[in-house]
XYZ file of C-alpha atoms in Angstrom:
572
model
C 21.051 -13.241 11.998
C 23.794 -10.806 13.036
C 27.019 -11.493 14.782
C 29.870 -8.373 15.412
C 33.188 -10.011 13.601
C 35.831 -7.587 15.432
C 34.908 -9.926 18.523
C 35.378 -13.421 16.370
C 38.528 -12.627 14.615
C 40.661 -13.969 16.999
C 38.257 -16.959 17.825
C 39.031 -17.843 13.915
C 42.751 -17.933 14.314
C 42.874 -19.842 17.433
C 40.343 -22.850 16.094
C 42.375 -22.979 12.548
C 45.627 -23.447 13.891
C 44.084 -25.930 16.577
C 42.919 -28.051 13.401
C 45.979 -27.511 11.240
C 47.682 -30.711 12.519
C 44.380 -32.743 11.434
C 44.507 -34.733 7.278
C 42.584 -32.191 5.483
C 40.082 -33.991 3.533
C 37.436 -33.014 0.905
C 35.507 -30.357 0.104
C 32.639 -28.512 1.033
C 30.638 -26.752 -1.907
C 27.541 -25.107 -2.412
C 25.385 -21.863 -3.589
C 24.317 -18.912 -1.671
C 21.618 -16.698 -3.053
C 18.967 -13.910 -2.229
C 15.761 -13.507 -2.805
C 15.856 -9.821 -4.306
C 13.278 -7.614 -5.152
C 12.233 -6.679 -9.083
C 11.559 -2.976 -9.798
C 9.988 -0.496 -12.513
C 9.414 3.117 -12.597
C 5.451 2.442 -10.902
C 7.547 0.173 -8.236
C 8.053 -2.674 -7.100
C 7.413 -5.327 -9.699
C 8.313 -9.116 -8.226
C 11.041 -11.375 -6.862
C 13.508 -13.325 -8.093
C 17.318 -14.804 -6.979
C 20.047 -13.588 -7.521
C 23.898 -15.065 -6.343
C 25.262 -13.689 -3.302
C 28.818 -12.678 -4.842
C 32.510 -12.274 -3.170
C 31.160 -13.042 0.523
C 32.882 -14.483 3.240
C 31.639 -17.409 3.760
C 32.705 -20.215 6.743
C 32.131 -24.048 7.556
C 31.726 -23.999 11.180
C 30.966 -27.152 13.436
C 28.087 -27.376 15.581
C 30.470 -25.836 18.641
C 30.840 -22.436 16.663
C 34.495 -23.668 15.863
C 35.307 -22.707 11.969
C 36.462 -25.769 9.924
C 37.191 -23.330 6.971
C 36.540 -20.370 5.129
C 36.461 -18.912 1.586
C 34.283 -16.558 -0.659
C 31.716 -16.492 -2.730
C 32.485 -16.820 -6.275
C 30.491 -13.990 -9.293
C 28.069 -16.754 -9.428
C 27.601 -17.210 -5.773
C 29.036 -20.893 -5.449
C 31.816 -21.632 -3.048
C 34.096 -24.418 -2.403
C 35.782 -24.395 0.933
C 38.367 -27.289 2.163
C 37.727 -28.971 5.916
C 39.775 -31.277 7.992
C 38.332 -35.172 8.138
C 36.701 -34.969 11.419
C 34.205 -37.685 11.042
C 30.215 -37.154 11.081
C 30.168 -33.233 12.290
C 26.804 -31.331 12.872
C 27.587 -28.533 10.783
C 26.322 -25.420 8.879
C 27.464 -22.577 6.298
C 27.835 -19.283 7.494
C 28.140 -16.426 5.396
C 28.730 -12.541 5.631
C 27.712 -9.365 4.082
C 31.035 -8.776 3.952
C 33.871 -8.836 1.950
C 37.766 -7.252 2.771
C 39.947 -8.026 -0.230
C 42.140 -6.596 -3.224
C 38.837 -6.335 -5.510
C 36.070 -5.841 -2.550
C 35.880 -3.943 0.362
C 32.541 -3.867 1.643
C 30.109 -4.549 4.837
C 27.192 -4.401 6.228
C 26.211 -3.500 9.617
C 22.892 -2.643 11.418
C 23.681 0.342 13.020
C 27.027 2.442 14.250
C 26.059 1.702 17.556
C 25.871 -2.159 17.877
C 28.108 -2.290 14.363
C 26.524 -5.758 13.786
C 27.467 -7.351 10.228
C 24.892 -8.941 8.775
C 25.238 -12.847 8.315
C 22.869 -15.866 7.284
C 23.654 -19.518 8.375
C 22.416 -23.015 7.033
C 20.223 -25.177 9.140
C 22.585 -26.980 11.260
C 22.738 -30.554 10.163
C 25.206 -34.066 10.774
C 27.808 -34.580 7.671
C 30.467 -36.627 6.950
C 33.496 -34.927 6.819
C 35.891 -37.470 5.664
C 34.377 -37.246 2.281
C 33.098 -33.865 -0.446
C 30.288 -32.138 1.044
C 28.322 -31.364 -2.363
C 25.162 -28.990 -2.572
C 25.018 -27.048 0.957
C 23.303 -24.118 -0.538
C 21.999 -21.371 1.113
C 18.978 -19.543 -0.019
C 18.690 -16.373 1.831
C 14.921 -15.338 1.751
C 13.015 -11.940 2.654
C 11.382 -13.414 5.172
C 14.390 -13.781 6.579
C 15.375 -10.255 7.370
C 18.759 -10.944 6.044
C 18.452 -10.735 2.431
C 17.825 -6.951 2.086
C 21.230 -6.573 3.829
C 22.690 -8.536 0.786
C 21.185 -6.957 -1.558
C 22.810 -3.698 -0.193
C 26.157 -6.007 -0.120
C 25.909 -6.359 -3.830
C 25.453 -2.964 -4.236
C 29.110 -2.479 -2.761
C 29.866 -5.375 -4.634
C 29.044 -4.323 -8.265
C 30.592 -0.199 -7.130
C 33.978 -1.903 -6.689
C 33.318 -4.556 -10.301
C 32.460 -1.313 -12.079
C 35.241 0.683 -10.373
C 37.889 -2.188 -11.019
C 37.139 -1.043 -15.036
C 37.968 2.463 -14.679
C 40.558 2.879 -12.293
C 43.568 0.637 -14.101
C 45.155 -0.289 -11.845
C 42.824 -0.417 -8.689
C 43.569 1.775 -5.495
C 45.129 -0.614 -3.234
C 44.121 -0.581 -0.289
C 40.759 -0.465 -0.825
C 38.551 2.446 1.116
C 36.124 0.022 3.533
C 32.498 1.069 2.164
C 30.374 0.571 5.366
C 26.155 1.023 4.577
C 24.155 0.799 8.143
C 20.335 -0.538 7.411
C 18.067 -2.138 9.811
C 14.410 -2.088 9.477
C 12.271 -0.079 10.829
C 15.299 2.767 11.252
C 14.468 6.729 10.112
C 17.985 7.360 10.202
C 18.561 7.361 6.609
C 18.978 8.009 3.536
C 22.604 9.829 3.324
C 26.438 9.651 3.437
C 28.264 10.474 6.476
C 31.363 12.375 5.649
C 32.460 12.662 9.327
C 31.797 8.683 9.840
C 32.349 7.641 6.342
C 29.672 5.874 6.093
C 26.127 5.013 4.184
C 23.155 5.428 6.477
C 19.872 4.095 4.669
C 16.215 3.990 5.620
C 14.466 1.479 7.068
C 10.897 2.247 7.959
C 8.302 0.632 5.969
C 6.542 4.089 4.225
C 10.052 4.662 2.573
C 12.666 1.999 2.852
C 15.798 1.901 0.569
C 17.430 -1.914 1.255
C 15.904 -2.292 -2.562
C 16.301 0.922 -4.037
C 19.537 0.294 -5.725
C 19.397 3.254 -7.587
C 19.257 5.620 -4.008
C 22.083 3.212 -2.654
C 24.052 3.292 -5.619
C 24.000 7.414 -5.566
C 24.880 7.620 -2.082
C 27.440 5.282 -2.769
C 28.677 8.002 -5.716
C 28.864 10.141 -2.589
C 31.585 7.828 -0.771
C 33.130 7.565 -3.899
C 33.662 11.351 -4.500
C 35.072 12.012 -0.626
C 37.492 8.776 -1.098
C 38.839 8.605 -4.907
C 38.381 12.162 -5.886
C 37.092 15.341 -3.683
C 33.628 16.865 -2.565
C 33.291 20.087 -1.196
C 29.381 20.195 -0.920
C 28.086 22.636 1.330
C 25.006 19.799 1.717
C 21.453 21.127 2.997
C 18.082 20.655 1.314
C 17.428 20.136 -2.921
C 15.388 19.060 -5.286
C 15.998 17.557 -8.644
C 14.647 20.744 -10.547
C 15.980 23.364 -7.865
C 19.076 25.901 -8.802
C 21.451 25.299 -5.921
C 25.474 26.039 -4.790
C 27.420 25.143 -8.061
C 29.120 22.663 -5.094
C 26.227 21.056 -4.221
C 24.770 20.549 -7.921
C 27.816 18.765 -8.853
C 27.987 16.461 -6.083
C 24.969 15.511 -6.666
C 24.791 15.600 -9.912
C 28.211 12.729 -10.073
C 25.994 10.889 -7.260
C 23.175 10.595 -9.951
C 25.661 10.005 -12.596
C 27.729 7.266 -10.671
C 24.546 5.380 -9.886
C 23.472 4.977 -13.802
C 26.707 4.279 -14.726
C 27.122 1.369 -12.244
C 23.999 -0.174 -13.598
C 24.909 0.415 -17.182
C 27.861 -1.526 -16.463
C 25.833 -4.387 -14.534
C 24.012 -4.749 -18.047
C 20.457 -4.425 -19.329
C 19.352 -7.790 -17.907
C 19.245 -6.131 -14.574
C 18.453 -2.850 -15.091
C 17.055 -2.540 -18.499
C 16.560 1.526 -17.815
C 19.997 2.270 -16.262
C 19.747 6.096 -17.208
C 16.833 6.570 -14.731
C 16.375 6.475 -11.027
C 13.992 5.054 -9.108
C 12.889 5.592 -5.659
C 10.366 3.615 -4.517
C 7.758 4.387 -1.693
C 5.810 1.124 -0.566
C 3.493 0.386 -3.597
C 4.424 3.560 -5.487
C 7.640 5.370 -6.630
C 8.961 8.346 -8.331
C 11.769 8.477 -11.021
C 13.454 10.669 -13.424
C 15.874 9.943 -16.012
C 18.969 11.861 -16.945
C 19.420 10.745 -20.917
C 16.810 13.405 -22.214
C 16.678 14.384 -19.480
C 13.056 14.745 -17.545
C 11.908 18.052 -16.399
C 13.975 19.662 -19.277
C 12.374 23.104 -18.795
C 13.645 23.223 -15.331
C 17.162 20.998 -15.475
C 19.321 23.300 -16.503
C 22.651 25.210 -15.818
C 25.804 24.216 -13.777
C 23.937 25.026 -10.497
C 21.473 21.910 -11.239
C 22.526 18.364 -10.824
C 20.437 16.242 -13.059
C 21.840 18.848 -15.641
C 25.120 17.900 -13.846
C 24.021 14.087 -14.426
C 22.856 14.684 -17.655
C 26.452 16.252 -19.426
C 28.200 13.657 -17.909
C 26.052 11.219 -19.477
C 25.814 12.236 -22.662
C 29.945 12.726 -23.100
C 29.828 8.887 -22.145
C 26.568 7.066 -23.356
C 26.575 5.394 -26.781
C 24.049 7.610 -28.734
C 26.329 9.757 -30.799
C 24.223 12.048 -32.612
C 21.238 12.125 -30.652
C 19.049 15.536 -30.868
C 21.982 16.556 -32.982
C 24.183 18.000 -30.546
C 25.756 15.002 -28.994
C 28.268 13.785 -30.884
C 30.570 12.130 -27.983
C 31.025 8.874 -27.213
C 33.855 8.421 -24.702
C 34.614 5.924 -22.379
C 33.659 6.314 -18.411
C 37.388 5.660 -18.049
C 38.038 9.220 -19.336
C 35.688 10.607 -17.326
C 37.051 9.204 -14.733
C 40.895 10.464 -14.777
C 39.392 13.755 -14.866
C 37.633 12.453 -11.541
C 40.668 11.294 -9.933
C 43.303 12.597 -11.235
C 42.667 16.078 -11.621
C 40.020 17.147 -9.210
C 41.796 16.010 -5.851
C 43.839 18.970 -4.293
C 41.167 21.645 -5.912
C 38.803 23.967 -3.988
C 35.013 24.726 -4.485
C 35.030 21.676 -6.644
C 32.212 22.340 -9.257
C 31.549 20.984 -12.979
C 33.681 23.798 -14.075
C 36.865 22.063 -12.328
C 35.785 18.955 -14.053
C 35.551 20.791 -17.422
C 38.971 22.322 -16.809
C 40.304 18.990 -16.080
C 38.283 17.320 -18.965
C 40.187 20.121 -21.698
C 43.542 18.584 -20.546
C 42.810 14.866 -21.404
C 41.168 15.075 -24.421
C 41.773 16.263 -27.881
C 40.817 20.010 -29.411
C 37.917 18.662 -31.565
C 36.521 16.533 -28.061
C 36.874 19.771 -26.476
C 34.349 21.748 -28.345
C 31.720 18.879 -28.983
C 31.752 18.928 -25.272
C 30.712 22.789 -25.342
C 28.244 21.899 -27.208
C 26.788 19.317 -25.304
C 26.987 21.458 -22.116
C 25.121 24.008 -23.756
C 22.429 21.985 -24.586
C 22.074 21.934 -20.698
C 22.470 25.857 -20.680
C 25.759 25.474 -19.221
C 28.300 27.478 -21.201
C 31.373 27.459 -21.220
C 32.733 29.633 -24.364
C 33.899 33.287 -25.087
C 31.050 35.259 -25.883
C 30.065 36.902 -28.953
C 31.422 40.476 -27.710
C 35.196 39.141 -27.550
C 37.463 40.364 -27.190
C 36.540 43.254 -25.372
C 39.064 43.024 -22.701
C 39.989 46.275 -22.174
C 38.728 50.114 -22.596
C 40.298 50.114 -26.010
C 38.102 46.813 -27.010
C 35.266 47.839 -24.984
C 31.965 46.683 -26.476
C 29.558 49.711 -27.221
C 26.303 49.605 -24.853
C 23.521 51.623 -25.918
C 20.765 52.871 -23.592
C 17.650 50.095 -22.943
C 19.495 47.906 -25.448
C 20.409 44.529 -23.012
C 23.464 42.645 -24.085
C 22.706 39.399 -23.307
C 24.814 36.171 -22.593
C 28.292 37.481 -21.922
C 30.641 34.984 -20.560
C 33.141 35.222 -17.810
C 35.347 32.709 -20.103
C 38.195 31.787 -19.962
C 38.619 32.385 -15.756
C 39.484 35.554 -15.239
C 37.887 37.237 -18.222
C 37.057 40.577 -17.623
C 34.239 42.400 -20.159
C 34.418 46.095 -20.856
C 31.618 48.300 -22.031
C 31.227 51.628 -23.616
C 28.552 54.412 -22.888
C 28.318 57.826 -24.405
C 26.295 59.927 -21.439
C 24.972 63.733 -22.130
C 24.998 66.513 -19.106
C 22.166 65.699 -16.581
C 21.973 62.072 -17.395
C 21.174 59.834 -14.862
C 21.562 56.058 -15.536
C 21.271 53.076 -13.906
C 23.681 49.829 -14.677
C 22.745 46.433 -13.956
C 23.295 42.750 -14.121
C 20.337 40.364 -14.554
C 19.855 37.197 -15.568
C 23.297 35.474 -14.176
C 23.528 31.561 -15.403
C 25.925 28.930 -13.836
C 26.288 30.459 -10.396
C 27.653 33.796 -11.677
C 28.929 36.291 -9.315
C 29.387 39.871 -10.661
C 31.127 42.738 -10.117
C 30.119 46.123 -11.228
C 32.378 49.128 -12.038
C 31.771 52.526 -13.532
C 34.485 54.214 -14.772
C 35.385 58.373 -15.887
C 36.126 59.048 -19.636
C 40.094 58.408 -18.864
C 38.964 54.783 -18.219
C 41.187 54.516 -15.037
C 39.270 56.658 -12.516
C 36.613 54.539 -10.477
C 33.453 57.020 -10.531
C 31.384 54.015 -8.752
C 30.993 50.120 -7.790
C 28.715 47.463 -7.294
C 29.052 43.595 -5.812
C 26.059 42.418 -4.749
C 22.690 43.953 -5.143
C 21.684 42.581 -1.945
C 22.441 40.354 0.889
C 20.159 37.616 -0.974
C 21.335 38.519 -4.618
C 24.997 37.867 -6.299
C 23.481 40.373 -9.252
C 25.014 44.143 -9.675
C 23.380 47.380 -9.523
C 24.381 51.178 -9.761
C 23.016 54.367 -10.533
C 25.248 57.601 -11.359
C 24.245 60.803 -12.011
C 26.509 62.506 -14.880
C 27.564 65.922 -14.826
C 29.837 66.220 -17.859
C 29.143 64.775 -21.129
C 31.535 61.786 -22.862
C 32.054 58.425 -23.502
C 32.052 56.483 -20.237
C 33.278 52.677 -19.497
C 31.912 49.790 -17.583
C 33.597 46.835 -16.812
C 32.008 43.582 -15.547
C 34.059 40.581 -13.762
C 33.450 37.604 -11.703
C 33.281 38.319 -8.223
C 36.844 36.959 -6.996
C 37.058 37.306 -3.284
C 37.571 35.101 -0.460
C 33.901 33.601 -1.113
C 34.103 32.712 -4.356
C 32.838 29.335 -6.177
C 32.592 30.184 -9.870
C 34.892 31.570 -11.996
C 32.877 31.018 -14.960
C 29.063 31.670 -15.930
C 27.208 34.123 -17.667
C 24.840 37.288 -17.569
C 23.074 40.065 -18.827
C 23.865 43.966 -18.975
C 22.120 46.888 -19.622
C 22.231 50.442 -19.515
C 18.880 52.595 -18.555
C 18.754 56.247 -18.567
C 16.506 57.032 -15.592
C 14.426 60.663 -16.045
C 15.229 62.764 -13.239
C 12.137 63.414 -11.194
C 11.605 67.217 -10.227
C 11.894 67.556 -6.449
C 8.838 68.476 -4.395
C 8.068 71.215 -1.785
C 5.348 70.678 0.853
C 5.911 73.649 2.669
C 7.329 76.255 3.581
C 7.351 78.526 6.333
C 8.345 82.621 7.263
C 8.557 83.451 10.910
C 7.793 86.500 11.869
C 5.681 87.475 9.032
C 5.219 91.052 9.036
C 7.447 93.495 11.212
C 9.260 96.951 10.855
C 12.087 97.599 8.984
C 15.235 96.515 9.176
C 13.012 92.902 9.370
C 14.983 89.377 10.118
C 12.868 86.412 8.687
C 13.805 82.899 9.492
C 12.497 80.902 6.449
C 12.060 76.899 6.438
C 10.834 74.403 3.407
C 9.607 71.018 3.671
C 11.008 69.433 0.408
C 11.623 65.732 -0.933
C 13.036 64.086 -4.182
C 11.969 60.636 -5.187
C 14.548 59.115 -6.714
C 17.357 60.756 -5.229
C 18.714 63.712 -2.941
C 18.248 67.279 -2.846
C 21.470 69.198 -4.718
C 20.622 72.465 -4.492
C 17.952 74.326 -2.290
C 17.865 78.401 -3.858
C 15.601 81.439 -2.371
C 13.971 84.342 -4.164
C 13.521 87.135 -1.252
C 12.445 90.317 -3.038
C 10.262 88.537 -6.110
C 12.255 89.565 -9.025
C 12.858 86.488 -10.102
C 16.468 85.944 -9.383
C 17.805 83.707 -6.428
C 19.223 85.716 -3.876
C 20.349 82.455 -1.976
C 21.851 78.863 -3.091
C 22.842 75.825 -0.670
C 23.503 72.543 -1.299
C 22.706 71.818 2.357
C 19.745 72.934 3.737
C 16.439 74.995 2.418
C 16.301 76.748 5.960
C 17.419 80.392 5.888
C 17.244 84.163 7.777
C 17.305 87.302 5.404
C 17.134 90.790 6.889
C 14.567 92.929 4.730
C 15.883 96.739 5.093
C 12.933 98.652 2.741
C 9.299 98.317 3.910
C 7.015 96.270 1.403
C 5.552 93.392 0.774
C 7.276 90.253 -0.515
C-alpha cells in the first residue's frame, strides 16, 4: 500500500519518453474516494465517502511502466490521457500526495522508511485504443490506506483555505509532510527541527481522524513557515496559565484549526468553533466561541483565551454578549500574521495586537480592546494615567491596593506617592500580575531621584515585587513600577496590583544576659554578654545601664557584648 517516490521518479521519466513516439489515444477517467470517519463531541459517529482531492494519480500497465499521470480534481474524478497500446492489464494508482502551485502536501509512514502512502485498483485487461470510462477507486478503512488520505485532505483543505487569505499565494509552496502509521506512539506534535507533523497511531488514542488535532498541529507548521513561533514548548493544558510564547502558539494552533473548518463549511463540520479529540469510543472537546471553561480561560498567558480573541475579531456574531462588535475578515488577521510578526522576538498576542493597531482603523482598534478584555487581556492605559513621572505620581495610601494598573503603551512607567512619618516601616508589593507581567520595584527619597531601595523578582519562582524600608525621616516618598526589561524579557505589556502596608515594628527580645565575674573588689572589670533577637528585622542599637540610674552608659549598633570597670564598691 506504500511505495517511496524519490526512488520512482526517474523510472517515470524514462517509461514516458519511451512511449512518447506511440498515437496517443483516449482517455482514462474515473473517481477516487475514502471511506472517512463521521465525528461529534461524544465521538465517533459513522462513515461516509468523501472525494480524494488534488492527488497524483497514474495509469500504469501491468509491468509497473506509467502510461500517464494527472490529479485528482475538488471532486475527486480524474481524466488522464494513454498511448493506444492495445488490450493492457492495467490499474490506477494514486498518492497521498500532491507537489503543485495550490498543494504541497504528503504523506509518509514514518521519517525512517519515508514511505508515501498510495492505493491502487485491482489490476485488470483494458482496451487502450479506446476511453477507459469509470475506473474508480474506492479507498476503504479496511484498507489501511484511507486514514492516510484523510490526513492528505487535511493538507489539502490548509492550503484551499490558505489560497483565500494569502492573495497572492507563497510560491513555492512549504512541503507539509504528516508521518502516521498505525499502531505508532510517536505522535501527536510538530517537529520544528524536521518540519514535520508526527501523529499517533495506537489504537487507545489515534489521530488519522481527528481533524481537528491535525488541523492544529498543522496551525503549528503554518506559524514556523508563513509567519514566526518562538514557543518555548513543554507541557499545557487548555485551562493552565503558561509562557505568553507558548499560549499564543497555541492558542493560533487552536484558532487555525476552526478557521480551516469554518471555511470547509457547515456540511462537514457543523461545530467548526470546537475541537474534538477523540479517544476510541469516547472524546473530549472544548469550544473557543464562548468559550468553555470561562472561569479559567483567561489572560494573554492562556491559549484558548488566545483562540478565543482571535475568533471573535473574525466570526460573524457581531454583537454577541454585547462586547463583540467585530466582524473582520480572516484575511486581516492574517497580514497581521504574515506580514508583521516575521522578524519579531518573543512573539506573543501582544506583537499580534501591535501589528493588528497598524492595519486597521481607530474605531476597530478599540472594539478590539474590548473584546480582549472580555478575555481579561488588557491592553489600555489605566485609570491612574498619566502618572508618568514624580510630578504625576498617583497618591498611594497605606492598606489601600490600587488595582489594575497597566504597563500600556510599552514602556509605560507608573509612579506612586507615599507620605511616611519617623519610625515607619512599610512594606511595597506587587500582587496579582495579569498577562505575563514582569515587575520592577523601586523606592525612591523625597527628591524623587535618589534610589533608597529595589525589587525584581520576589523569588526565583515569582516575577512579583517586594520591599520593605524602614523610614527615618518623615515626607512624601515615591514609588515607581515598570515592566521588567532585561535580557529575559517576553512582555512588555500586562497588568498588576500595588499596595502600600505599614508594618508595626516588633520590640526586640532579650533571652539573656550574662556578667562574668560577678562580684570582686574594687576597681572591678565585668565582661557583660546578651542573648537578643528581633523578629522582623535586625538589631539597631544594643545600650547598657551599669550603675542603675536609669541612663545608658553604653550604645552600639554592633554588638550587646561589653566590659565596664566598676571603681566604687556596691551593688549594681
Amino acid at each position: 500500500m506504500k511505495r517511496a517516490s524519490n526512488h520512482r521518479w526517474p523510472l517515470l521519466f524514462v517509461a514516458f519518453f519511451a512511449t512518447s513516439a506511440a498515437a496517443f489515444a483516449d482517455t482514462v477517467a474515473g473517481t477516487v474516494t475514502y471511506e472517512n470517519k463521521t465525528y461529534d463531541e461524544t465521538g465517533f459517529t459513522g462513515t461516509n465517502s468523501l472525494p480524494v482531492r488534488s492527488a497524483d494519480v497514474e495509469v500504469v500497465r501491468g509491468d509497473d511502466v506509467t502510461l500517464g499521470s494527472g490529479e485528482t480534481a475538488s471532486d475527486g474524478t480524474y481524466s488522464i490521457v494513454i498511448p493506444d497500446q492495445g488490450a493492457q492489464t492495467i490499474y490506477l494508482r494514486v498518492y497521498a500526495r500532491q507537489d503543485n502551485a495550490s498543494v504541497n502536501v504528503v504523506v509518509m509512514d514514518n521519517s525512517t522508511d519515508d514511505q508515501i502512502y498510495t492505493a491502487t485498483t485491482v489490476p485488470a485487461i483494458q482496451d487502450t485504443s479506446a476511453p477507459i470510462a469509470g475506473l474508480d477507486l474506492a479507498i476503504t478503512i479496511a484498507s489501511g490506506a484511507a486514514p492516510a488520505f484523510n490526513i492528505f485532505d487535511m493538507g489539502v483543505w490548509n492550503f484551499e483555505y490558505t489560497a483565500t487569505v494569502d492573495v497572492p499565494l507563497a510560491s513555492p509552496l512549504p512541503q507539509l509532510t504528516i508521518y502516521w502509521e498505525s499502531g505508532s506512539v510517536n505522535g501527536t506534535y510538530y517537529s520544528r527541527a524536521q518540519d514535520a507533523i508526527f501523529l499517533l497511531g495506537k489504537v487507545s488514542d489515534t489521530d488519522e481522524y481527528d481533524d481537528d488535532i491535525v488541523l492544529h498541529e498543522i496551525g503549528h507548521f503554518m506559524a514556523v513557515n508563513f509567519s514566526q513561533d518562538d514557543s518555548p514548548g513543554g507541557y499545557h493544558t487548555i485551562t493552565g496559565q503558561y509562557d505568553l510564547r507558548l499560549a499564543w502558539s497555541e492558542g493560533w494552533a487552536h484558532f487555525w484549526s476552526c478557521a480551516v473548518r469554518r471555511f470547509a463549511g457547515l456540511a462537514l463540520y457543523p461545530l467548526p468553533e470546537t475541537i474534538i479529540d477523540t479517544f476510541g469510543s469516547s472524546a473530549s472537546a472544548f469550544e473557543i466561541e464562548t468559550p468553555s471553561f470561562a472561569g479559567q480561560t483567561y489572560m494573554a498567558t492562556n491559549e484558548v483565551a488566545v483562540a478565543a480573541v482571535l475568533w471573535d475579531i473574525s466570526d460573524d456574531t457581531a454583537g454577541e454578549g454585547g462586547f463583540d462588535n467585530l466582524f473582520k475578515g480572516d484575511d486581516e488577521i492574517w497580514i497581521v500574521f504574515d506580514n508583521e510578526i516575521p522578524g519579531l522576538s518573543q512573539i506573543s498576542i501582544e506583537d499580534f495586537f501591535t501589528g493588528w493597531q497598524n492595519q486597521v482603523v481607530p474605531a476597530d482598534v478599540t472594539a478590539t480592546v474590548i473584546v480582549f478584555a472580555d478575555r481579561f487581556i488588557i491592553y489600555a492605559a489605566d485609570l491612574s494615567e498619566p502618572n508618568d513621572s514624580t510630578a504625576a505620581a498617583t497618591t498611594l495610601l497605606d492598606a489601600t491596593p490600587i488595582t489594575t494598573n497597566t504597563f500600556y503603551p510599552a514602556g509605560d512607567e507608573d509612579w506612586f506617592k507615599i507620605t511616611a512619618g519617623v519610625g515607619d516601616k512599610a512594606q511595597f508589593e506587587t500582587t496579582n500580575l495579569g498577562d505575563g507581567c514582569d515587575t520592577f520595584l523601586t523606592l525612591y527619597d523625597t527628591n524623587g531621584t535618589t534610589v533608597l531601595a529595589s525589587n525584581d523578582d520576589r523569588s526565583a519562582s515569582d516575577v512579583s515585587s517586594s520591599l520593605e524600608y524602614d523610614f527615618t525621616v518623615a515626607g512624601d516618598y515615591y514609588v515607581k513600577v515598570e515592566a521588567y526589561s532585561g535580557v529575559l524579557q517576553i512582555a512588555e505589556f500586562g497588568y498588576y496590583d500595588l499596595s502600600y502596608t505599614t508594618v508595626p515594628n516588633a520590640s526586640p527580645t532579650i533571652s539573656a544576659t550574662s556578667a562574668s565575674p560577678s562580684s570582686g573588689t574594687a576597681p572591678f572589670t565585668v565582661s557583660f554578654s546578651a542573648t537578643t533577637g528581633d523578629s522582623d528585622g535586625s538589631i539597631v542599637r544594643y545600650e547598657w545601664d551599669f550603675d542603675g540610674d536609669g541612663n545608658y552608659d553604653y550604645q552600639s549598633r554592633d554588638s550587646g557584648n561589653v566590659s565596664y570597670t566598676y571603681s566604687v564598691a556596691g551593688v549594681y
